[in-house]
PDB file of C-alpha atoms in Angstrom:
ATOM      1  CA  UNK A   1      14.986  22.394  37.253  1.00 69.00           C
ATOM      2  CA  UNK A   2      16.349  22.440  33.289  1.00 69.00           C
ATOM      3  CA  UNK A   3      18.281  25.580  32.384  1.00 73.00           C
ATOM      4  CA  UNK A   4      19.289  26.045  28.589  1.00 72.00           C
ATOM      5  CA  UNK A   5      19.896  28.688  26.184  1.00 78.00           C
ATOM      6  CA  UNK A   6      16.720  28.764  24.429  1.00 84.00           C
ATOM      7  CA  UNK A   7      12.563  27.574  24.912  1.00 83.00           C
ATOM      8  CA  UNK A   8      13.496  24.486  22.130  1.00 85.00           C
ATOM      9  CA  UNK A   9      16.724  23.274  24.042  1.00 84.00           C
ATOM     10  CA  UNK A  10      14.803  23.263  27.250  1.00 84.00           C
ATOM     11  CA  UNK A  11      12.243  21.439  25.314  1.00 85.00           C
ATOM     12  CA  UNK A  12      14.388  19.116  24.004  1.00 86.00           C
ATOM     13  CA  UNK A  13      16.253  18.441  27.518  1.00 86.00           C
ATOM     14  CA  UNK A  14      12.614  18.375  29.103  1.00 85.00           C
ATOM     15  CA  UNK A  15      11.670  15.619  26.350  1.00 89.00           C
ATOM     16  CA  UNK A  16      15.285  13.668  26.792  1.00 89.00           C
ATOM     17  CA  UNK A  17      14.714  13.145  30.711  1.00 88.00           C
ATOM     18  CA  UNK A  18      11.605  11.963  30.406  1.00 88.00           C
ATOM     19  CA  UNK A  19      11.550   9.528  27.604  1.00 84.00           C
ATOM     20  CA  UNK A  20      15.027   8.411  29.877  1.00 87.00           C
ATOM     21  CA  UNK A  21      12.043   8.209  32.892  1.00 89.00           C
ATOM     22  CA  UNK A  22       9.560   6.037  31.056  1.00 84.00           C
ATOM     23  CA  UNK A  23      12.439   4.192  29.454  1.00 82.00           C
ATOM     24  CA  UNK A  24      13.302   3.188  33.009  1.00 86.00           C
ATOM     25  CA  UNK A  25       9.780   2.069  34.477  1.00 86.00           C
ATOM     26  CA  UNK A  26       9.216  -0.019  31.693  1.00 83.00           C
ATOM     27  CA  UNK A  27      12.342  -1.926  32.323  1.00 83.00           C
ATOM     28  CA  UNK A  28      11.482  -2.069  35.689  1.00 86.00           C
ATOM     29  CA  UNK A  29       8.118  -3.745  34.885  1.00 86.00           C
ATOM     30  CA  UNK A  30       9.504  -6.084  31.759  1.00 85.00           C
ATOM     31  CA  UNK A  31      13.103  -6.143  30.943  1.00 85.00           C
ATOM     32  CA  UNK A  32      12.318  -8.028  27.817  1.00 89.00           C
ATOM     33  CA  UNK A  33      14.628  -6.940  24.750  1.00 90.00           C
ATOM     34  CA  UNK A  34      14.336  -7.393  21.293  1.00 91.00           C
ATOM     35  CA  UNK A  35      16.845  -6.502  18.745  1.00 92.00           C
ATOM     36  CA  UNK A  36      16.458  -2.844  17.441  1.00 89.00           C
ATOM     37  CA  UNK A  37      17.376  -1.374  13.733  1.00 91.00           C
ATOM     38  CA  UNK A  38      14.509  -2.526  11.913  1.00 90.00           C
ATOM     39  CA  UNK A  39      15.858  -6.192  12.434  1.00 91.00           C
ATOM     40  CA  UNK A  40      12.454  -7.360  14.703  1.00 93.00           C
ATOM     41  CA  UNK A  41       9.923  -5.738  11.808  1.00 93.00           C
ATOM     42  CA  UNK A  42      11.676  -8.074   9.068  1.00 94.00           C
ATOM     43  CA  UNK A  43      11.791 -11.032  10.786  1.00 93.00           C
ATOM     44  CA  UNK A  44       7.798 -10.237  11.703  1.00 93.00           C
ATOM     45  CA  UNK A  45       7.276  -9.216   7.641  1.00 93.00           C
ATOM     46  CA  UNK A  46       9.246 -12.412   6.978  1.00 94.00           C
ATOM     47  CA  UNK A  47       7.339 -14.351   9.331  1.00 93.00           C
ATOM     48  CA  UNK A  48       3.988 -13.008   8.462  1.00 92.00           C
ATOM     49  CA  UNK A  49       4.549 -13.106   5.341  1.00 93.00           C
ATOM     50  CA  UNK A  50       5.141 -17.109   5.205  1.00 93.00           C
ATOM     51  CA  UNK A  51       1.640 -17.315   7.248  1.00 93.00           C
ATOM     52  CA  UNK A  52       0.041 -15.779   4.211  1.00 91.00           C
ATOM     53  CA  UNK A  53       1.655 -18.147   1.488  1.00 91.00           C
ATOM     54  CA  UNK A  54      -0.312 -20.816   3.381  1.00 91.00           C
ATOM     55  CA  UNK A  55      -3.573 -19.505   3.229  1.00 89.00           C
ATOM     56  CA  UNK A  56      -6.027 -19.598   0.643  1.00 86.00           C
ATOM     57  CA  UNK A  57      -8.536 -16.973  -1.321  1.00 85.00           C
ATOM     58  CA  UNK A  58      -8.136 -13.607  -0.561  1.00 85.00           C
ATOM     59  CA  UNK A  59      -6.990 -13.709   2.733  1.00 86.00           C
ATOM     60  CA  UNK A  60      -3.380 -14.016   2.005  1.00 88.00           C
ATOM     61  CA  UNK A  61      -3.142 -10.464   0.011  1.00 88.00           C
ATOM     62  CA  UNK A  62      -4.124  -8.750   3.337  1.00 87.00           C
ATOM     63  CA  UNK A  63      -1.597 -10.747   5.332  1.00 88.00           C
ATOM     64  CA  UNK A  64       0.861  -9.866   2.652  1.00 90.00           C
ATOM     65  CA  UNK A  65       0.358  -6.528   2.999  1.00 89.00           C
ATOM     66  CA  UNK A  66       0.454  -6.155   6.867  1.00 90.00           C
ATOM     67  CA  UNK A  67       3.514  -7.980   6.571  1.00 91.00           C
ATOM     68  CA  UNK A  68       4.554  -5.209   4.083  1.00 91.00           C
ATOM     69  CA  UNK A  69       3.419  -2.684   6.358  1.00 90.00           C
ATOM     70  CA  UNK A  70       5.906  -3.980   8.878  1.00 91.00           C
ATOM     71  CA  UNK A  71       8.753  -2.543   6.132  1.00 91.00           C
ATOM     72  CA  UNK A  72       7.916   0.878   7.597  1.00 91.00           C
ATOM     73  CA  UNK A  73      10.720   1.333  10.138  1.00 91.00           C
ATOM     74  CA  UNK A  74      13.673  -0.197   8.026  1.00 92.00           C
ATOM     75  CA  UNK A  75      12.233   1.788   5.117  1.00 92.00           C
ATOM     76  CA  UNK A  76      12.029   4.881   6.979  1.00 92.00           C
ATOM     77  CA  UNK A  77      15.495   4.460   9.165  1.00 91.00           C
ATOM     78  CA  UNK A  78      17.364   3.980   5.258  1.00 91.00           C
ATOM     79  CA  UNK A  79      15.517   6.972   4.136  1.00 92.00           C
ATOM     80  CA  UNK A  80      16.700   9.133   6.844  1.00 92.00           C
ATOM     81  CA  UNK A  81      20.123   8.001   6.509  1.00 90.00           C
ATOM     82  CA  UNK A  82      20.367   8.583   2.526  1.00 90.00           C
ATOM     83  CA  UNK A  83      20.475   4.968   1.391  1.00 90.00           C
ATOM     84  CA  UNK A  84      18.212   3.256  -1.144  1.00 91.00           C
ATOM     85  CA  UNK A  85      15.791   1.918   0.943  1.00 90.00           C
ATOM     86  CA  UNK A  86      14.280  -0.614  -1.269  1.00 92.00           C
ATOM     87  CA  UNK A  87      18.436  -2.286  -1.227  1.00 92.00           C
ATOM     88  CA  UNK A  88      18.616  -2.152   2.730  1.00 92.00           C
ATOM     89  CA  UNK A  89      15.053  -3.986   2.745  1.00 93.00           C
ATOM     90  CA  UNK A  90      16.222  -6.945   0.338  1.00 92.00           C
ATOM     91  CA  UNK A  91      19.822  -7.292   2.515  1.00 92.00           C
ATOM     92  CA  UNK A  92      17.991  -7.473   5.475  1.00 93.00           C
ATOM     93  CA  UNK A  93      15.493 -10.022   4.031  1.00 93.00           C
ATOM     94  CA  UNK A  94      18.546 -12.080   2.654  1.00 93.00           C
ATOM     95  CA  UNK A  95      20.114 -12.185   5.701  1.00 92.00           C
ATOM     96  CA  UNK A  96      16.580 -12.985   7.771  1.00 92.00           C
ATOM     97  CA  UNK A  97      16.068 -15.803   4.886  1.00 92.00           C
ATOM     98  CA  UNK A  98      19.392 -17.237   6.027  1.00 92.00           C
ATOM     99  CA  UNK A  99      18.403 -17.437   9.933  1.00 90.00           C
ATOM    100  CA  UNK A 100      20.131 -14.216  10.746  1.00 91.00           C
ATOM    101  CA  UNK A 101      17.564 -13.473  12.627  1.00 91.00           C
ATOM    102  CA  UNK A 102      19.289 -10.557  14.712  1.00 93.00           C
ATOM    103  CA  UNK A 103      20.747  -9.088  11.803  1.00 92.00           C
ATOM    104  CA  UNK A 104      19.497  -4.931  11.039  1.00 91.00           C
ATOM    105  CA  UNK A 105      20.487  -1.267   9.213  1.00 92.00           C
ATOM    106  CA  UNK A 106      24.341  -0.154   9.740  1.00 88.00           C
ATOM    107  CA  UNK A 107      23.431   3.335  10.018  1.00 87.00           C
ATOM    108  CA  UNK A 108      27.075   3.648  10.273  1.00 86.00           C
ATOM    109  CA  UNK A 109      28.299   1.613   7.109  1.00 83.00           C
ATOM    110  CA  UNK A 110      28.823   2.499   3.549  1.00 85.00           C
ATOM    111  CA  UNK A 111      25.821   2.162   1.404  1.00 82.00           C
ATOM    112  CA  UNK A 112      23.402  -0.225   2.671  1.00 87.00           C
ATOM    113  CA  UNK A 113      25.276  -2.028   4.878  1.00 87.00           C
ATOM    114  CA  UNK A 114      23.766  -4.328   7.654  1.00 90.00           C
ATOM    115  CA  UNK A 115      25.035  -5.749  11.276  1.00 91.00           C
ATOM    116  CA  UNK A 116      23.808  -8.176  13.750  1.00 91.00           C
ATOM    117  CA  UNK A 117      22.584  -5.554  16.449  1.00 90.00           C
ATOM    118  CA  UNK A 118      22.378  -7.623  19.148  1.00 91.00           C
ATOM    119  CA  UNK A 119      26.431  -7.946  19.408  1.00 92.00           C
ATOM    120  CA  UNK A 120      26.366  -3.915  19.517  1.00 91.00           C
ATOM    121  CA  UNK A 121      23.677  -3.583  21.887  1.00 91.00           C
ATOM    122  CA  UNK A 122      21.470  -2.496  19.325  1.00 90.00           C
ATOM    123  CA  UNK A 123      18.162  -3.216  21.099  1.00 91.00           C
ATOM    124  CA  UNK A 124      14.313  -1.803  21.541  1.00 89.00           C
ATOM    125  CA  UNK A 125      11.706  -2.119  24.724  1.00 88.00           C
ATOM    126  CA  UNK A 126      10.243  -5.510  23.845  1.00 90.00           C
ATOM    127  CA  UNK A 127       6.416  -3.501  25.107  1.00 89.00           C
ATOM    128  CA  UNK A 128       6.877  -0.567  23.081  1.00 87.00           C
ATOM    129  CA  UNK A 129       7.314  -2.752  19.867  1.00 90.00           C
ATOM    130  CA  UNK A 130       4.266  -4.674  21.018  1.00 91.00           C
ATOM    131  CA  UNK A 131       2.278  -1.630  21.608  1.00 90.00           C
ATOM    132  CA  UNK A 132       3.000   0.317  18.755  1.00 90.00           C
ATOM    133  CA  UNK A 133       2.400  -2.712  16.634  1.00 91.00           C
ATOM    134  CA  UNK A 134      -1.480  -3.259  18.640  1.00 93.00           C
ATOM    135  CA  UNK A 135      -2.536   0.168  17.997  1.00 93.00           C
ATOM    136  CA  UNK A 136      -1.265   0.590  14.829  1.00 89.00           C
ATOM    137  CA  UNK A 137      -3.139  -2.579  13.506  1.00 89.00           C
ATOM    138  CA  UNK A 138      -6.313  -1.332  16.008  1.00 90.00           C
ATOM    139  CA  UNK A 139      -5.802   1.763  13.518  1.00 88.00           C
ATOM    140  CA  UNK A 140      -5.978   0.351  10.610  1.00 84.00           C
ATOM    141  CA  UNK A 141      -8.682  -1.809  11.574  1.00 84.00           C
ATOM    142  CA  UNK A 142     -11.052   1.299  12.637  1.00 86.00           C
ATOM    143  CA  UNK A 143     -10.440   3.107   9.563  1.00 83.00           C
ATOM    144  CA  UNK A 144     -11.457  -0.477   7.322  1.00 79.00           C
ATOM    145  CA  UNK A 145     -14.470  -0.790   9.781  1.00 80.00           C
ATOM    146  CA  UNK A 146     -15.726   2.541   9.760  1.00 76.00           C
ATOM    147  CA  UNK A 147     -15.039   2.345   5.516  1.00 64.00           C
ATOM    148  CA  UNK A 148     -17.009  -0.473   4.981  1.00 64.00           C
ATOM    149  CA  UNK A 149     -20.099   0.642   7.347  1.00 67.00           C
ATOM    150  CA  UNK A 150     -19.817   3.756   4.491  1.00 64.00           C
ATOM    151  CA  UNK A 151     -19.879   1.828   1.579  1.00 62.00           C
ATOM    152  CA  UNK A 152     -22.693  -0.397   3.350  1.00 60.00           C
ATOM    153  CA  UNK A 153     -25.093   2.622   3.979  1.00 59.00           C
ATOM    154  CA  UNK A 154     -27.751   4.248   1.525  1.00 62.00           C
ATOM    155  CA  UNK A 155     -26.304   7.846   1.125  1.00 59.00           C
ATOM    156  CA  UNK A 156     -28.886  10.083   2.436  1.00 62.00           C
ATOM    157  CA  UNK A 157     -29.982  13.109   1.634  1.00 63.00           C
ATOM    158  CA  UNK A 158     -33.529  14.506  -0.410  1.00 67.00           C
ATOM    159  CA  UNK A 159     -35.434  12.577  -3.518  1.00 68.00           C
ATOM    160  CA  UNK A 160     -34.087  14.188  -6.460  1.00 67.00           C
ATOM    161  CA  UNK A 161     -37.376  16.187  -8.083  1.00 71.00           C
ATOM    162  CA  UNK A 162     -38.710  14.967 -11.105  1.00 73.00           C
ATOM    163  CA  UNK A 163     -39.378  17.119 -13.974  1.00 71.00           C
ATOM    164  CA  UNK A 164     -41.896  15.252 -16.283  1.00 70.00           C
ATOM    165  CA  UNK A 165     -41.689  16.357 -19.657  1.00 68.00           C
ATOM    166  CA  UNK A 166     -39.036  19.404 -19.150  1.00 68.00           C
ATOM    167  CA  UNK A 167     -36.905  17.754 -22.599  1.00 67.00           C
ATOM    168  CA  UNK A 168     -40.152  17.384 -24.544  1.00 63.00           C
ATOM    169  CA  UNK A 169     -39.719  18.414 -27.791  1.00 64.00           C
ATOM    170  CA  UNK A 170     -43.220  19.005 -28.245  1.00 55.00           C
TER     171      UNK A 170
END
């Protein structure tokens, strides 16, 4: 039974205790950890990104970009907390390029500070990082498929009539 003031903070209370349920059986089925704070999705970009310097053609602007796609939660969690987040991207890369591997935002520093998260207990479900990361590249994957069966196809659709002779200046 959840009690509250209003419908949204019994929503909100509803939402808490279960994401705290779910959080719980997926521990129970894999306890694996990885460290939280956008420090896993650098290290990934980082790591990705290496894998693409070492192929050749075309290929490696794709990888590129996916690895730049895995900027997305960094970006977004230095957004949200009103830093510049092109500077918390490069700090974290610095400190990634230097074998910090654990190192992520300070959402509680000055400017765009960073911190090793692990030492705080900064942490994400090592499954719902794996997850999110499978369908979002099954996503994007879709949308290129189904884009390129467009651009393959003859558009449809009637002849277009011919008027003979209609500009004749005869």
């Amino acid at each position: 039974m959840i009690r509250g003031s209003t419908d949204n903070i019994m929503d909100d209370v509803e939402r808490a205790i279960d994401d705290g349920v779910n959080t719980f059986k997926v521990l129970s089925k894999d306890s694996r950890l990885v460290p939280g704070a956008g420090a896993t999705e650098i290290e990934l970009a980082k790591q990705v990104t290496t894998y693409g310097e070492t192929c050749p053609g075309l290929e490696q602007y794709a990888i590129k970009k996916f690895a730049e796609s895995l900027e997305a939660i960094p970006r977004s969690l230095a957004e949200n907390a009103g830093v510049k987040a092109t500077e918390v991207i490069s700090r974290l890369y610095a400190a990634h390029q230097q074998g910090n591997k654990n190192i992520g935002f300070d959402i509680e520093g000055e400017g765009p500070a960073t911190k090793d998260v692990v030492e705080v207990g900064i942490q994400d479900l090592y499954l719902t990082k794996y997850w999110a990361i499978k369908f979002a590249t099954t996503a994007a994957c879709t949308v290129l498929k189904v884009d390129q069966i467009i651009m393959a196809k003859q558009a449809g659709g009637p002849k277009p009539k011919e008027n003979k002779g209609w500009d004749d200046d005869d």
